[in-house]
PDB file of C-alpha atoms in Angstrom:
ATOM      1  CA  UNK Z1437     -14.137 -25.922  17.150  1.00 57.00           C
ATOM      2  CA  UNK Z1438     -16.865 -23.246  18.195  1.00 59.00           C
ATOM      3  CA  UNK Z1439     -14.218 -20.640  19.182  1.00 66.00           C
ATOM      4  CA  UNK Z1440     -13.192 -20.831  15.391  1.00 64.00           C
ATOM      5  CA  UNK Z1441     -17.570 -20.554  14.846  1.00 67.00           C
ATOM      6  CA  UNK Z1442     -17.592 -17.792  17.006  1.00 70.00           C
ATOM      7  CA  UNK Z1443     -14.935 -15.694  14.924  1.00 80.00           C
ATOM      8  CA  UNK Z1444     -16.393 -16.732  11.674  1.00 80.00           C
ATOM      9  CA  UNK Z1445     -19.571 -15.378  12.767  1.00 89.00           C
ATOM     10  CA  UNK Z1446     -18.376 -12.548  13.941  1.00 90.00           C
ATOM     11  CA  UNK Z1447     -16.065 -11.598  10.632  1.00 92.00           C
ATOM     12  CA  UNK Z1448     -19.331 -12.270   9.276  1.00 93.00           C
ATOM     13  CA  UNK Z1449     -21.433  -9.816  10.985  1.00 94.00           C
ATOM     14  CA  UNK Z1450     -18.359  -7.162  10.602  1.00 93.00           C
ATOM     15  CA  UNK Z1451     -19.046  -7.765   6.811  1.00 94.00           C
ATOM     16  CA  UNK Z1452     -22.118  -7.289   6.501  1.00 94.00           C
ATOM     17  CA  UNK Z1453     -21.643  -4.140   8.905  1.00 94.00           C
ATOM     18  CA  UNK Z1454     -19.238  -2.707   5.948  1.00 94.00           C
ATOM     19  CA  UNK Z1455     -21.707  -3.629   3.477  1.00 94.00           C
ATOM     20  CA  UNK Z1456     -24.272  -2.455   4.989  1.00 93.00           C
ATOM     21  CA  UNK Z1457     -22.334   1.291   5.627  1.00 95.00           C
ATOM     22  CA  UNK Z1458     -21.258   1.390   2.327  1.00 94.00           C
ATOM     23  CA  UNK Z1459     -24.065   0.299   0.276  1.00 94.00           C
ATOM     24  CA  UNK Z1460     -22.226  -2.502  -0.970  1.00 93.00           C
ATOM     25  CA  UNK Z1461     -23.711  -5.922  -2.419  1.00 92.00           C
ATOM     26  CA  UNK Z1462     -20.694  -7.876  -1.681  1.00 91.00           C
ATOM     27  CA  UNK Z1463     -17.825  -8.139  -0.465  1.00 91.00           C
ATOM     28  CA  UNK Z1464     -14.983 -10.338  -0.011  1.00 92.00           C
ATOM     29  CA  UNK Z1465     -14.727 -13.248   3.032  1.00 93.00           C
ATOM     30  CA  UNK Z1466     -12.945 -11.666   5.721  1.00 96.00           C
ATOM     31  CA  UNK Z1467      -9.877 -14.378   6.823  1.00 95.00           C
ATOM     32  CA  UNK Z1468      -9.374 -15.489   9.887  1.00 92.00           C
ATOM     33  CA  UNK Z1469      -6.307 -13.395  11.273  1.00 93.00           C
ATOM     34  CA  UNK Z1470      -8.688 -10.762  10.202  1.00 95.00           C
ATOM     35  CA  UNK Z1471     -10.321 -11.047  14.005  1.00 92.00           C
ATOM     36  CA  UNK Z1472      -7.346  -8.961  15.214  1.00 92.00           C
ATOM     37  CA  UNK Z1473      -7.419  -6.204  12.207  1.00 95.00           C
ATOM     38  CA  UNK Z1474      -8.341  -2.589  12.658  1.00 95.00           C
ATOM     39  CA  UNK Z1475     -11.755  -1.184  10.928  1.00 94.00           C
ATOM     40  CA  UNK Z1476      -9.309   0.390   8.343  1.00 95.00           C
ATOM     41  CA  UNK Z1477      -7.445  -2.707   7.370  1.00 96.00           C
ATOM     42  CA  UNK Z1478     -10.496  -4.387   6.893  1.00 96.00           C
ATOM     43  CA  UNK Z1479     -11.714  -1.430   4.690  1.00 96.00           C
ATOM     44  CA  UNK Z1480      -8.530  -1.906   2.761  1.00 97.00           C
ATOM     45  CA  UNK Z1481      -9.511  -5.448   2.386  1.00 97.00           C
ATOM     46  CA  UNK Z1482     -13.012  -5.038   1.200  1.00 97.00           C
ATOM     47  CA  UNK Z1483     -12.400  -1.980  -1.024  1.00 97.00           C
ATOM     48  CA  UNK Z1484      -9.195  -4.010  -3.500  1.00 97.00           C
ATOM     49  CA  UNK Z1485     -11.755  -7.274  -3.056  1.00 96.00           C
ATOM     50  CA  UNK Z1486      -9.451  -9.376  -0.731  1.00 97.00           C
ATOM     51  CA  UNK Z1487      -6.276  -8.352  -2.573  1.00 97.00           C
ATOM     52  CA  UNK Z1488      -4.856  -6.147  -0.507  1.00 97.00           C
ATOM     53  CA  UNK Z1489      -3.798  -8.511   3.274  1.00 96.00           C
ATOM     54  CA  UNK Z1490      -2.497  -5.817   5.552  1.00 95.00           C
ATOM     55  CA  UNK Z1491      -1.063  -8.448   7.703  1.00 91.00           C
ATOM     56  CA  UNK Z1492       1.130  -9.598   4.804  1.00 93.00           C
ATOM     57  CA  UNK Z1493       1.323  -6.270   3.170  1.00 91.00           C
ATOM     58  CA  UNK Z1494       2.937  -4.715   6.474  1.00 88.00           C
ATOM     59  CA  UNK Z1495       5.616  -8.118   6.471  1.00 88.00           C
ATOM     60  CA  UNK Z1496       7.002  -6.181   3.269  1.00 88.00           C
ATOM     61  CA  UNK Z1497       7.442  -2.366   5.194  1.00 89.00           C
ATOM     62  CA  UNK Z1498      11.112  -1.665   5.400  1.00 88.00           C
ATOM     63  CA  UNK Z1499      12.410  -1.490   9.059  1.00 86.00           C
ATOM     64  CA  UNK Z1500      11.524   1.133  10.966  1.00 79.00           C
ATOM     65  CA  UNK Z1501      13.783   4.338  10.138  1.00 68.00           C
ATOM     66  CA  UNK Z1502      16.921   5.310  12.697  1.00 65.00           C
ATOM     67  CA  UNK Z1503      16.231   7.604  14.973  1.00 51.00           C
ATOM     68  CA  UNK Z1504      19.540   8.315  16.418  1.00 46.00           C
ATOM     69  CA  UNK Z1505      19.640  11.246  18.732  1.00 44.00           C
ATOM     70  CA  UNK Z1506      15.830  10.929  19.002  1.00 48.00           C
ATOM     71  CA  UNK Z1507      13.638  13.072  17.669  1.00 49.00           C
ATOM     72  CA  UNK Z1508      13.572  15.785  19.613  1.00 42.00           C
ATOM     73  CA  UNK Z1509      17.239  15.427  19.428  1.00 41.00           C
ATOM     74  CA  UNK Z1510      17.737  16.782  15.562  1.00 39.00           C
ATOM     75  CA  UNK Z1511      17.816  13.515  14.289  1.00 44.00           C
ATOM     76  CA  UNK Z1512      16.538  13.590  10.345  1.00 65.00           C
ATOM     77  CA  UNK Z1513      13.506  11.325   9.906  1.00 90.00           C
ATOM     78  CA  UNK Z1514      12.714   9.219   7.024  1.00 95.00           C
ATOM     79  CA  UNK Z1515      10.556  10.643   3.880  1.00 96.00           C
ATOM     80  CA  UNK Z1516       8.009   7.760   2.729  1.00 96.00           C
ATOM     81  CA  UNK Z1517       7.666   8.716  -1.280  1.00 98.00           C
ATOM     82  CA  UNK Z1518       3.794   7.598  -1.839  1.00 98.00           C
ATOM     83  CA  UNK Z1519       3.044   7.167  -5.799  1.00 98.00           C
ATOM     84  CA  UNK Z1520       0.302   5.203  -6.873  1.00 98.00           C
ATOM     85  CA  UNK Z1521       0.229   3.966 -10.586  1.00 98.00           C
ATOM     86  CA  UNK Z1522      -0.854   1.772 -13.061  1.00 97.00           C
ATOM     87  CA  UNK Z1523      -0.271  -0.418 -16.012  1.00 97.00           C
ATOM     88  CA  UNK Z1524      -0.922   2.524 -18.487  1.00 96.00           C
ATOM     89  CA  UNK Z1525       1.280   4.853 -16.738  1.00 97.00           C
ATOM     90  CA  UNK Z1526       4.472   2.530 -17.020  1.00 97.00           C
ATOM     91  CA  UNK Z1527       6.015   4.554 -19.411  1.00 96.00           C
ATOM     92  CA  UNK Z1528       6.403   7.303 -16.749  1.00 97.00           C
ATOM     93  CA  UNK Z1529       7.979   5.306 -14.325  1.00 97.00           C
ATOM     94  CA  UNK Z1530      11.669   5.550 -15.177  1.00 97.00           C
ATOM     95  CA  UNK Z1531      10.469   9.637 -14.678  1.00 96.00           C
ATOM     96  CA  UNK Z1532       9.332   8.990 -11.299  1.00 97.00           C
ATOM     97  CA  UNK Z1533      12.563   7.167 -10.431  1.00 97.00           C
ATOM     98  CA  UNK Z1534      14.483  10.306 -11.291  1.00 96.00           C
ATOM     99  CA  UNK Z1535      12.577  12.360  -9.551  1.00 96.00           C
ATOM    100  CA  UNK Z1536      12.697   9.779  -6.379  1.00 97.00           C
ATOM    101  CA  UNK Z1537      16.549   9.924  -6.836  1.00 97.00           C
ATOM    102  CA  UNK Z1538      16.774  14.291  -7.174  1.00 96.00           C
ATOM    103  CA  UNK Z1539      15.483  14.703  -4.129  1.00 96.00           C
ATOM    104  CA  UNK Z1540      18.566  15.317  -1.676  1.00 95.00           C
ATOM    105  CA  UNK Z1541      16.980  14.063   2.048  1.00 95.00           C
ATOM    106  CA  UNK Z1542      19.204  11.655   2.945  1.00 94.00           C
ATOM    107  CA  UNK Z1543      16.901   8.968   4.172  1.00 95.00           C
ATOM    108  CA  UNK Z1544      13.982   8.354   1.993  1.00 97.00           C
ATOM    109  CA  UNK Z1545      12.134   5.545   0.382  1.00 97.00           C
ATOM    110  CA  UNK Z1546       9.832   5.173  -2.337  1.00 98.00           C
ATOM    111  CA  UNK Z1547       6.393   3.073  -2.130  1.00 98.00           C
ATOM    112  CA  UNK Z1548       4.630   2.103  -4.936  1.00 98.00           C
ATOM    113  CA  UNK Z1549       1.240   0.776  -5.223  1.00 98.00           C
ATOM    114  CA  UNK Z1550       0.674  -0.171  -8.866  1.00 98.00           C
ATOM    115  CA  UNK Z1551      -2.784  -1.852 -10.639  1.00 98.00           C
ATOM    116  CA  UNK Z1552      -2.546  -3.711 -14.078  1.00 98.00           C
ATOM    117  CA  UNK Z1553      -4.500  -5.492 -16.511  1.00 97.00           C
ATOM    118  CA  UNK Z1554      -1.950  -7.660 -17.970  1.00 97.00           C
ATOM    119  CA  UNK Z1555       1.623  -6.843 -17.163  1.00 97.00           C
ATOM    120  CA  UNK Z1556       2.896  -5.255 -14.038  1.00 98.00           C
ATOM    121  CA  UNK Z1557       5.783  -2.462 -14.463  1.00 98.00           C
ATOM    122  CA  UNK Z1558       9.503  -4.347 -15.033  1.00 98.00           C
ATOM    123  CA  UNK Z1559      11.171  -1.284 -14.397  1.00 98.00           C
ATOM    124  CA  UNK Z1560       9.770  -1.020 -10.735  1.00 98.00           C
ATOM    125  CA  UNK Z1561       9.740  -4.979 -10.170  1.00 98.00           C
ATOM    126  CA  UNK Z1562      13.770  -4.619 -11.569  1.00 98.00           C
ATOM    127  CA  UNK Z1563      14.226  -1.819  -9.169  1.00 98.00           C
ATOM    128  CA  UNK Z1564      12.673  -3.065  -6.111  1.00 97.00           C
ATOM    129  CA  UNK Z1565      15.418  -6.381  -6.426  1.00 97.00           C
ATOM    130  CA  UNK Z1566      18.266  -3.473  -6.888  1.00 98.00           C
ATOM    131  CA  UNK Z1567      17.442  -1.113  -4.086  1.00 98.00           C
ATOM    132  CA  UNK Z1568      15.895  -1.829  -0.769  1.00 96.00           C
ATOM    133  CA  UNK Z1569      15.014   1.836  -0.586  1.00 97.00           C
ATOM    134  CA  UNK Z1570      11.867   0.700  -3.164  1.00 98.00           C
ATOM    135  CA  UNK Z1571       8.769  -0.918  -2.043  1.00 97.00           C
ATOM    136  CA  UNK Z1572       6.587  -2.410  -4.604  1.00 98.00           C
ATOM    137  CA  UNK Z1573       3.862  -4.111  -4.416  1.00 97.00           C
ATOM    138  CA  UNK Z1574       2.178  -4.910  -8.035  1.00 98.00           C
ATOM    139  CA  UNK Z1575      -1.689  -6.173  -8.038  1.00 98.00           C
ATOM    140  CA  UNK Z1576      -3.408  -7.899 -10.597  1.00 98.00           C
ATOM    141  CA  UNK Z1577      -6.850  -5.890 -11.660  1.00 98.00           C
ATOM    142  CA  UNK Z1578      -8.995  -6.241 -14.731  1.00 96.00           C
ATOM    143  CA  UNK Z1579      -9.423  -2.781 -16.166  1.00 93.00           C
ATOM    144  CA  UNK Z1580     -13.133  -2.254 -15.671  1.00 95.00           C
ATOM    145  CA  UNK Z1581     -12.687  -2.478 -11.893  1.00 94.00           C
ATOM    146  CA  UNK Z1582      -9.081  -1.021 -11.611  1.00 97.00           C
ATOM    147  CA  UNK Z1583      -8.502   0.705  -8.244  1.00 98.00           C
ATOM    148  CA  UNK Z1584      -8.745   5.105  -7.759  1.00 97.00           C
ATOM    149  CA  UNK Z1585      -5.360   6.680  -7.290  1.00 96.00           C
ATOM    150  CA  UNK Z1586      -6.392   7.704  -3.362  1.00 97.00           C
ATOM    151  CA  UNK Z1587      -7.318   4.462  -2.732  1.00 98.00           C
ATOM    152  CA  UNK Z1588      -3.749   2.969  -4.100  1.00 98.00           C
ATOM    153  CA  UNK Z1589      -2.267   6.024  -1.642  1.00 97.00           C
ATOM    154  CA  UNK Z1590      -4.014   4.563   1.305  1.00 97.00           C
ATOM    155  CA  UNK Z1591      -2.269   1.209   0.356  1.00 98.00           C
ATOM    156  CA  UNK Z1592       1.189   3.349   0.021  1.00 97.00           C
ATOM    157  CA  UNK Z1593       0.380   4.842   3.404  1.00 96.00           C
ATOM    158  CA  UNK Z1594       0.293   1.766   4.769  1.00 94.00           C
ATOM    159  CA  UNK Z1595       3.532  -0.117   3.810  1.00 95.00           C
ATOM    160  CA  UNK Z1596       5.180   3.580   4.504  1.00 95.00           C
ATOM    161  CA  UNK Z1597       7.741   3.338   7.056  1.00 94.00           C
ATOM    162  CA  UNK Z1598       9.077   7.114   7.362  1.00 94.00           C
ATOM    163  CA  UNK Z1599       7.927   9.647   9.920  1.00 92.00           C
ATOM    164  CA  UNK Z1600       7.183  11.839   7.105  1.00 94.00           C
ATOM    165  CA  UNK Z1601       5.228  11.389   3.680  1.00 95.00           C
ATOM    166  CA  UNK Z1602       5.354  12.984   0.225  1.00 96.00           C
ATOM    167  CA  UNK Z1603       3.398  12.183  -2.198  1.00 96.00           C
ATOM    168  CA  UNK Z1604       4.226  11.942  -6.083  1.00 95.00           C
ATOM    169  CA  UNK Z1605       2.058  11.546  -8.684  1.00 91.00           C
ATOM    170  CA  UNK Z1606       3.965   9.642 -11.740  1.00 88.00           C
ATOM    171  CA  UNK Z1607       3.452  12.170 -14.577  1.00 84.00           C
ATOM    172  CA  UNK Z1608       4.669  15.212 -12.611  1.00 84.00           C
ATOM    173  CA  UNK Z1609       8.142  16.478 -12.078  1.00 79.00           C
ATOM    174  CA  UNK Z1610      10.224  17.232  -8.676  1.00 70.00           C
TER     175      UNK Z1610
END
């Protein structure tokens, strides 16, 4: 129908608007849904190649943290753990999961946002089954074009569902 024109045309034009900004050659068809997405979820989208769907992305955020007593009330908010990795990092991970687990704030999470060649981390895929406290998300990415770590920290950011963020990097130690 032309309404359905009309949007493709304009997810068009907001393409070639990123391109354009960015010096970019190409970039990855915008979908549909994308109509109602914010200039940073469709930078998300361009910049992992269409990998990264914040729609669907933000369908795997935990629910939003308790707040009883309200904020203002004393309440302890929830600490999002960002750590961005990567297939040649895995053998750090079970590190990072003991440093996730040291830290004493009572509500926390961890959200990982890992890039591999071949085989995405078991550990992490193992853990995120175990504990709902762990949000994975695992993406496919050959090694030439693999992802930077702040970009894979944006991603983190966004499936984040605490008040409050830390950020770990998965060789260090907390």
């Amino acid at each position: 129908n032309s309404d359905q024109g009309a949007n493709f045309s304009a997810l068009q034009q907001r393409a070639a608007e990123w391109k354009r900004k960015h010096g970019w050659a190409q970039a990855e068809s915008l979908p549909l849904e994308a109509e109602f997405w914010t200039d940073h979820d469709c930078d998300l989208w361009f910049r992992t190649g269409g990998l990264f769907h914040p729609q669907r992305a933000r369908e795997r955020r935990r629910p939003p943290e308790g707040d009883a007593g309200g904020t203002s009330g004393g309440a302890r908010r929830r600490v999002s753990v960002l750590a961005p990795t990567c297939e040649a990092r895995q053998g750090l991970h079970e590190g990072l999961w003991s440093c996730f687990e040291a830290q004493t704030w009572p509500d926390k999470e961890l959200v990982i946002v890992e890039t591999y060649s071949s085989t995405p981390s078991k550990f992490f895929e193992e853990k995120a089954k175990q504990d709902e406290r762990v949000v994975f998300l695992s993406y496919q990415v050959p090694k030439e074009k693999d992802w930077s770590s702040g970009l894979k920290r944006n991603l983190c950011a966004q499936l984040a569902s605490g008040g409050l963020s830390a950020h770990f990097n998965d060789g260090d130690l907390y």
